[in-house]
Structure formats: structure tokens, C-alpha cells
mmCIF file of C-alpha atoms in Angstrom:
data_model
loop_
_atom_site.group_PDB
_atom_site.id
_atom_site.type_symbol
_atom_site.label_atom_id
_atom_site.label_comp_id
_atom_site.label_asym_id
_atom_site.label_seq_id
_atom_site.Cartn_x
_atom_site.Cartn_y
_atom_site.Cartn_z
ATOM 1 C CA UNK A 1 -23.679 -133.101 244.576
ATOM 2 C CA UNK A 2 -21.890 -133.174 247.801
ATOM 3 C CA UNK A 3 -22.383 -129.881 249.722
ATOM 4 C CA UNK A 4 -19.909 -128.635 252.304
ATOM 5 C CA UNK A 5 -20.205 -129.031 255.742
ATOM 6 C CA UNK A 6 -22.035 -126.042 257.467
ATOM 7 C CA UNK A 7 -20.576 -126.490 260.858
ATOM 8 C CA UNK A 8 -17.722 -124.177 260.912
ATOM 9 C CA UNK A 9 -15.433 -123.911 264.147
ATOM 10 C CA UNK A 10 -15.155 -120.505 265.526
ATOM 11 C CA UNK A 11 -14.907 -118.658 268.788
ATOM 12 C CA UNK A 12 -17.783 -117.438 270.684
ATOM 13 C CA UNK A 13 -15.780 -114.390 272.338
ATOM 14 C CA UNK A 14 -13.454 -112.164 271.092
ATOM 15 C CA UNK A 15 -9.795 -112.997 272.422
ATOM 16 C CA UNK A 16 -8.801 -111.646 275.646
ATOM 17 C CA UNK A 17 -5.446 -110.325 274.569
ATOM 18 C CA UNK A 18 -4.054 -108.610 271.457
ATOM 19 C CA UNK A 19 -0.800 -108.249 270.172
ATOM 20 C CA UNK A 20 0.868 -105.743 272.493
ATOM 21 C CA UNK A 21 3.429 -103.110 271.049
ATOM 22 C CA UNK A 22 6.379 -101.667 272.943
ATOM 23 C CA UNK A 23 5.874 -98.402 274.666
ATOM 24 C CA UNK A 24 9.058 -97.140 272.663
ATOM 25 C CA UNK A 25 9.447 -97.697 268.682
ATOM 26 C CA UNK A 26 12.363 -96.612 266.605
ATOM 27 C CA UNK A 27 11.255 -94.240 263.505
ATOM 28 C CA UNK A 28 12.966 -96.580 261.226
ATOM 29 C CA UNK A 29 10.931 -99.729 262.074
ATOM 30 C CA UNK A 30 8.711 -98.871 259.083
ATOM 31 C CA UNK A 31 11.589 -99.904 256.858
ATOM 32 C CA UNK A 32 9.870 -103.332 257.044
ATOM 33 C CA UNK A 33 7.080 -102.068 255.152
ATOM 34 C CA UNK A 34 7.011 -104.131 251.672
ATOM 35 C CA UNK A 35 5.831 -100.688 249.887
ATOM 36 C CA UNK A 36 9.027 -98.937 251.239
ATOM 37 C CA UNK A 37 11.471 -102.036 250.285
ATOM 38 C CA UNK A 38 9.769 -101.827 246.576
ATOM 39 C CA UNK A 39 10.503 -98.253 246.488
ATOM 40 C CA UNK A 40 13.887 -98.381 247.810
ATOM 41 C CA UNK A 41 14.718 -101.200 245.182
ATOM 42 C CA UNK A 42 13.207 -98.802 242.499
ATOM 43 C CA UNK A 43 15.648 -95.839 243.867
ATOM 44 C CA UNK A 44 18.802 -98.332 243.768
ATOM 45 C CA UNK A 45 17.917 -99.285 240.258
ATOM 46 C CA UNK A 46 17.443 -96.069 239.105
ATOM 47 C CA UNK A 47 20.683 -94.978 240.461
ATOM 48 C CA UNK A 48 22.248 -97.955 238.986
ATOM 49 C CA UNK A 49 20.730 -97.133 235.494
ATOM 50 C CA UNK A 50 21.849 -93.237 235.941
ATOM 51 C CA UNK A 51 25.444 -94.387 236.449
ATOM 52 C CA UNK A 52 25.775 -96.598 233.684
ATOM 53 C CA UNK A 53 24.381 -94.095 231.366
ATOM 54 C CA UNK A 54 27.376 -91.514 232.840
ATOM 55 C CA UNK A 55 29.828 -94.442 232.130
ATOM 56 C CA UNK A 56 28.295 -94.769 228.721
ATOM 57 C CA UNK A 57 29.691 -91.237 227.942
ATOM 58 C CA UNK A 58 33.461 -91.815 228.982
ATOM 59 C CA UNK A 59 36.200 -93.303 226.929
ATOM 60 C CA UNK A 60 36.714 -97.082 227.529
ATOM 61 C CA UNK A 61 40.202 -98.816 227.954
ATOM 62 C CA UNK A 62 41.038 -102.123 226.685
ATOM 63 C CA UNK A 63 44.081 -103.313 228.520
ATOM 64 C CA UNK A 64 44.111 -106.624 226.497
ATOM 65 C CA UNK A 65 46.428 -106.466 223.478
ATOM 66 C CA UNK A 66 45.321 -107.999 219.898
ATOM 67 C CA UNK A 67 47.058 -110.623 217.883
ATOM 68 C CA UNK A 68 46.034 -111.662 214.500
ATOM 69 C CA UNK A 69 47.251 -111.794 210.886
ATOM 70 C CA UNK A 70 46.993 -109.639 207.756
ATOM 71 C CA UNK A 71 48.259 -110.346 203.989
ATOM 72 C CA UNK A 72 47.587 -109.340 200.622
ATOM 73 C CA UNK A 73 48.824 -112.888 199.246
ATOM 74 C CA UNK A 74 46.388 -116.177 200.090
ATOM 75 C CA UNK A 75 49.791 -117.737 200.312
ATOM 76 C CA UNK A 76 50.762 -116.157 203.305
ATOM 77 C CA UNK A 77 47.529 -117.503 205.414
ATOM 78 C CA UNK A 78 49.573 -120.912 205.646
ATOM 79 C CA UNK A 79 52.644 -119.288 207.039
ATOM 80 C CA UNK A 80 52.712 -119.735 210.661
ATOM 81 C CA UNK A 81 55.491 -117.219 211.074
ATOM 82 C CA UNK A 82 53.425 -114.552 209.334
ATOM 83 C CA UNK A 83 51.291 -112.557 212.011
ATOM 84 C CA UNK A 84 50.295 -108.926 213.205
ATOM 85 C CA UNK A 85 50.139 -108.315 216.452
ATOM 86 C CA UNK A 86 50.093 -105.354 218.932
ATOM 87 C CA UNK A 87 49.908 -105.158 222.643
ATOM 88 C CA UNK A 88 49.143 -102.563 225.123
ATOM 89 C CA UNK A 89 46.709 -99.686 225.907
ATOM 90 C CA UNK A 90 43.639 -99.584 223.671
ATOM 91 C CA UNK A 91 41.560 -96.252 224.073
ATOM 92 C CA UNK A 92 37.967 -96.366 222.427
ATOM 93 C CA UNK A 93 36.009 -92.833 222.620
ATOM 94 C CA UNK A 94 32.125 -93.171 222.789
ATOM 95 C CA UNK A 95 30.020 -91.988 219.565
ATOM 96 C CA UNK A 96 27.348 -89.903 220.627
ATOM 97 C CA UNK A 97 25.029 -90.759 217.834
ATOM 98 C CA UNK A 98 23.708 -87.225 217.291
ATOM 99 C CA UNK A 99 23.326 -86.620 221.066
ATOM 100 C CA UNK A 100 21.480 -90.070 221.848
ATOM 101 C CA UNK A 101 23.901 -91.066 224.701
ATOM 102 C CA UNK A 102 23.459 -87.499 226.287
ATOM 103 C CA UNK A 103 19.634 -87.756 226.194
ATOM 104 C CA UNK A 104 19.950 -90.908 227.791
ATOM 105 C CA UNK A 105 22.111 -89.741 230.704
ATOM 106 C CA UNK A 106 19.362 -86.948 230.888
ATOM 107 C CA UNK A 107 16.525 -89.410 230.922
ATOM 108 C CA UNK A 108 18.403 -91.664 233.709
ATOM 109 C CA UNK A 109 18.892 -88.721 235.654
ATOM 110 C CA UNK A 110 15.156 -87.616 235.541
ATOM 111 C CA UNK A 111 14.195 -91.138 236.395
ATOM 112 C CA UNK A 112 16.524 -91.255 239.396
ATOM 113 C CA UNK A 113 14.899 -88.020 240.629
ATOM 114 C CA UNK A 114 11.614 -89.214 240.138
ATOM 115 C CA UNK A 115 12.552 -92.392 242.121
ATOM 116 C CA UNK A 116 13.835 -90.332 244.847
ATOM 117 C CA UNK A 117 10.488 -88.462 245.018
ATOM 118 C CA UNK A 118 8.367 -91.483 244.943
ATOM 119 C CA UNK A 119 10.570 -92.883 247.596
ATOM 120 C CA UNK A 120 10.174 -89.900 249.997
ATOM 121 C CA UNK A 121 6.422 -89.680 249.211
ATOM 122 C CA UNK A 122 6.045 -93.333 250.153
ATOM 123 C CA UNK A 123 8.102 -92.596 253.475
ATOM 124 C CA UNK A 124 5.999 -89.743 254.367
ATOM 125 C CA UNK A 125 2.660 -91.631 253.585
ATOM 126 C CA UNK A 126 4.031 -94.357 255.741
ATOM 127 C CA UNK A 127 4.602 -92.246 258.960
ATOM 128 C CA UNK A 128 1.092 -90.517 258.299
ATOM 129 C CA UNK A 129 -0.236 -93.987 258.389
ATOM 130 C CA UNK A 130 1.427 -94.770 261.614
ATOM 131 C CA UNK A 131 0.603 -91.883 263.086
ATOM 132 C CA UNK A 132 -3.177 -92.164 262.147
ATOM 133 C CA UNK A 133 -3.191 -95.777 263.392
ATOM 134 C CA UNK A 134 -1.593 -95.073 266.526
ATOM 135 C CA UNK A 135 -4.458 -92.150 266.994
ATOM 136 C CA UNK A 136 -7.178 -94.590 266.208
ATOM 137 C CA UNK A 137 -6.052 -97.140 268.318
ATOM 138 C CA UNK A 138 -6.014 -94.989 271.293
ATOM 139 C CA UNK A 139 -9.414 -93.787 270.224
ATOM 140 C CA UNK A 140 -10.595 -97.460 270.131
ATOM 141 C CA UNK A 141 -9.074 -98.221 273.567
ATOM 142 C CA UNK A 142 -10.941 -95.368 275.187
ATOM 143 C CA UNK A 143 -14.013 -96.219 273.515
ATOM 144 C CA UNK A 144 -13.746 -99.824 274.825
ATOM 145 C CA UNK A 145 -13.141 -98.606 278.235
ATOM 146 C CA UNK A 146 -16.301 -96.710 278.168
ATOM 147 C CA UNK A 147 -18.286 -99.602 276.806
ATOM 148 C CA UNK A 148 -17.046 -101.931 279.328
ATOM 149 C CA UNK A 149 -18.148 -99.417 282.083
ATOM 150 C CA UNK A 150 -21.687 -98.847 280.415
ATOM 151 C CA UNK A 151 -22.134 -102.552 279.915
ATOM 152 C CA UNK A 152 -21.288 -103.194 283.704
ATOM 153 C CA UNK A 153 -23.613 -100.705 284.708
ATOM 154 C CA UNK A 154 -26.499 -101.697 282.870
ATOM 155 C CA UNK A 155 -25.915 -105.310 284.143
ATOM 156 C CA UNK A 156 -26.400 -103.820 287.754
ATOM 157 C CA UNK A 157 -29.379 -101.672 286.868
ATOM 158 C CA UNK A 158 -30.994 -104.977 285.104
ATOM 159 C CA UNK A 159 -29.921 -107.480 288.274
ATOM 160 C CA UNK A 160 -31.459 -105.073 290.443
ATOM 161 C CA UNK A 161 -34.500 -104.586 288.550
ATOM 162 C CA UNK A 162 -35.041 -108.054 288.227
ATOM 163 C CA UNK A 163 -34.943 -108.613 291.891
ATOM 164 C CA UNK A 164 -37.284 -105.962 292.605
ATOM 165 C CA UNK A 165 -39.527 -107.472 290.017
ATOM 166 C CA UNK A 166 -39.562 -110.865 291.815
ATOM 167 C CA UNK A 167 -40.514 -109.109 294.736
ATOM 168 C CA UNK A 168 -43.439 -107.193 293.170
ATOM 169 C CA UNK A 169 -41.727 -103.956 293.803
ATOM 170 C CA UNK A 170 -41.490 -103.120 289.819
ATOM 171 C CA UNK A 171 -43.364 -103.684 286.733
ATOM 172 C CA UNK A 172 -42.744 -106.151 283.871
ATOM 173 C CA UNK A 173 -42.120 -103.367 281.878
ATOM 174 C CA UNK A 174 -39.312 -101.756 283.423
ATOM 175 C CA UNK A 175 -37.864 -105.128 283.656
ATOM 176 C CA UNK A 176 -37.936 -105.766 279.766
ATOM 177 C CA UNK A 177 -36.598 -102.318 279.454
ATOM 178 C CA UNK A 178 -34.060 -102.806 281.645
ATOM 179 C CA UNK A 179 -32.968 -106.118 279.744
ATOM 180 C CA UNK A 180 -33.019 -104.371 276.437
ATOM 181 C CA UNK A 181 -30.875 -101.892 277.797
ATOM 182 C CA UNK A 182 -28.492 -104.428 278.601
ATOM 183 C CA UNK A 183 -28.540 -106.102 275.600
ATOM 184 C CA UNK A 184 -28.046 -103.038 273.608
ATOM 185 C CA UNK A 185 -24.770 -102.129 275.915
ATOM 186 C CA UNK A 186 -23.391 -105.731 275.218
ATOM 187 C CA UNK A 187 -23.954 -105.321 271.425
ATOM 188 C CA UNK A 188 -22.506 -101.832 271.452
ATOM 189 C CA UNK A 189 -19.406 -103.297 273.621
ATOM 190 C CA UNK A 190 -18.861 -106.407 270.992
ATOM 191 C CA UNK A 191 -19.027 -103.637 268.205
ATOM 192 C CA UNK A 192 -16.451 -101.648 270.044
ATOM 193 C CA UNK A 193 -14.158 -104.600 270.620
ATOM 194 C CA UNK A 194 -14.339 -105.618 266.944
ATOM 195 C CA UNK A 195 -13.143 -102.280 266.142
ATOM 196 C CA UNK A 196 -10.607 -102.198 268.590
ATOM 197 C CA UNK A 197 -8.909 -105.234 267.516
ATOM 198 C CA UNK A 198 -9.184 -103.976 263.619
ATOM 199 C CA UNK A 199 -7.422 -100.944 264.599
ATOM 200 C CA UNK A 200 -4.561 -102.737 266.675
ATOM 201 C CA UNK A 201 -4.125 -104.877 263.632
ATOM 202 C CA UNK A 202 -4.145 -101.793 261.123
ATOM 203 C CA UNK A 203 -1.375 -100.255 263.459
ATOM 204 C CA UNK A 204 0.609 -103.337 263.253
ATOM 205 C CA UNK A 205 0.455 -103.500 259.411
ATOM 206 C CA UNK A 206 1.231 -99.803 259.166
ATOM 207 C CA UNK A 207 4.364 -100.579 261.200
ATOM 208 C CA UNK A 208 5.352 -103.311 258.905
ATOM 209 C CA UNK A 209 3.930 -106.370 260.441
ATOM 210 C CA UNK A 210 5.944 -109.374 262.374
ATOM 211 C CA UNK A 211 5.305 -108.562 266.001
ATOM 212 C CA UNK A 212 5.154 -111.626 268.322
ATOM 213 C CA UNK A 213 2.798 -111.901 271.411
ATOM 214 C CA UNK A 214 2.279 -113.955 274.410
ATOM 215 C CA UNK A 215 -1.311 -115.109 275.380
#
């Protein structure tokens, strides 16, 4: 029955500064991206499974001897001196189970190749996203410079027109039009500022995030 407070705290203006990026970035910075980390672990797992399937085809060795007893008479079971033991190297040859182990090796190799292709595809897609984000960031920055220039020009025109209006040198309609043009320029500037922030955030995310900056 208690409704939440509708007075939300918010900033009236966009932040004056945005997270900065170094002028030069190493290409391997995208290794921090979560999707590439996942693909890397998938590739390592596929390589490990492929190696395991290969080892299953090879003979195995037992370096530990065996110790036990064997008798046809029940009375010998209680004889502590009666025992059968062996020591030395034991070799166990794998049973292929009608080609099952070989098939598993082929499947593991195929999965490793698929994991490698997935990793390469994710890597290329990451560089593509970074390149597009850098280009979009530049475009939004240029658009913001133009929007600021237009807003400043519209503000000067409005101030000049309003001063003329107060002295009777211009009509009320021209003053209203100048005022509307100023608000339209400010509205466009705010929209471009919003896009500018979004593009910079997208660029940072494409690079893996984690940048720190000082205000």
C-alpha cells in the first residue's frame, strides 16, 4: 500500500568529461573481453580432450608389481608362507572396441578444429566491433563539435534578435522564431551528447572495459 518515492536523484546535465582512451592501444588488449576468454577456455578444453583421446590409443604401463595368493586347496588360504607375487613392468594394450577409440579420437580432433575456428571467428568479430566502435566514436565526436557550434550560433542570433526586439527594431514573430531555433539547436546538441556518451561506452566495452579515468 506504500508507493515508492517518485523523487529520483539525477543529474540535470551530461557529464563534462568522459572516459579517455590512450592514443595508442596494443592489439592484444581485447584479450580481456569475456567472449574471447570463454572461447579460449573452450579451445584449451578441446585440445585436452583430443590429447586424452590420443593417449587412449597408446599402450599403458604399470610400474608397480602385484602381490597376491593362488591355490586349489582351501587349507592353503590360512598359510602365511603361501603366496604368489610378481614385480616388474606390466604392459596393457588398448582394446579398440570395434573402432570406438579411433572414432572417439576423430571426434575429439574435429571438436578441436571447430573450437579453433570458433575462437578465430570470435577474434575477428572482436576486431570488427572495435574498428566500428572507433569509427562511430570519431563520427559522434565530429557531430558534437558541429552541434556545439550551431548551438552557440543560434544563441548569438537569439540574443541579438531579442535586443533588437526590446528596442523595437524587430517583430515579435522573428524573436519567437529565433527562440525556437535556439531550443531546437540545444535539443539537437543534447541528443548528440547522448549518442557521444553511448559510442564511447560501446568502444570501451568492445576493448574489454576496465578503463579508469580522472574527472
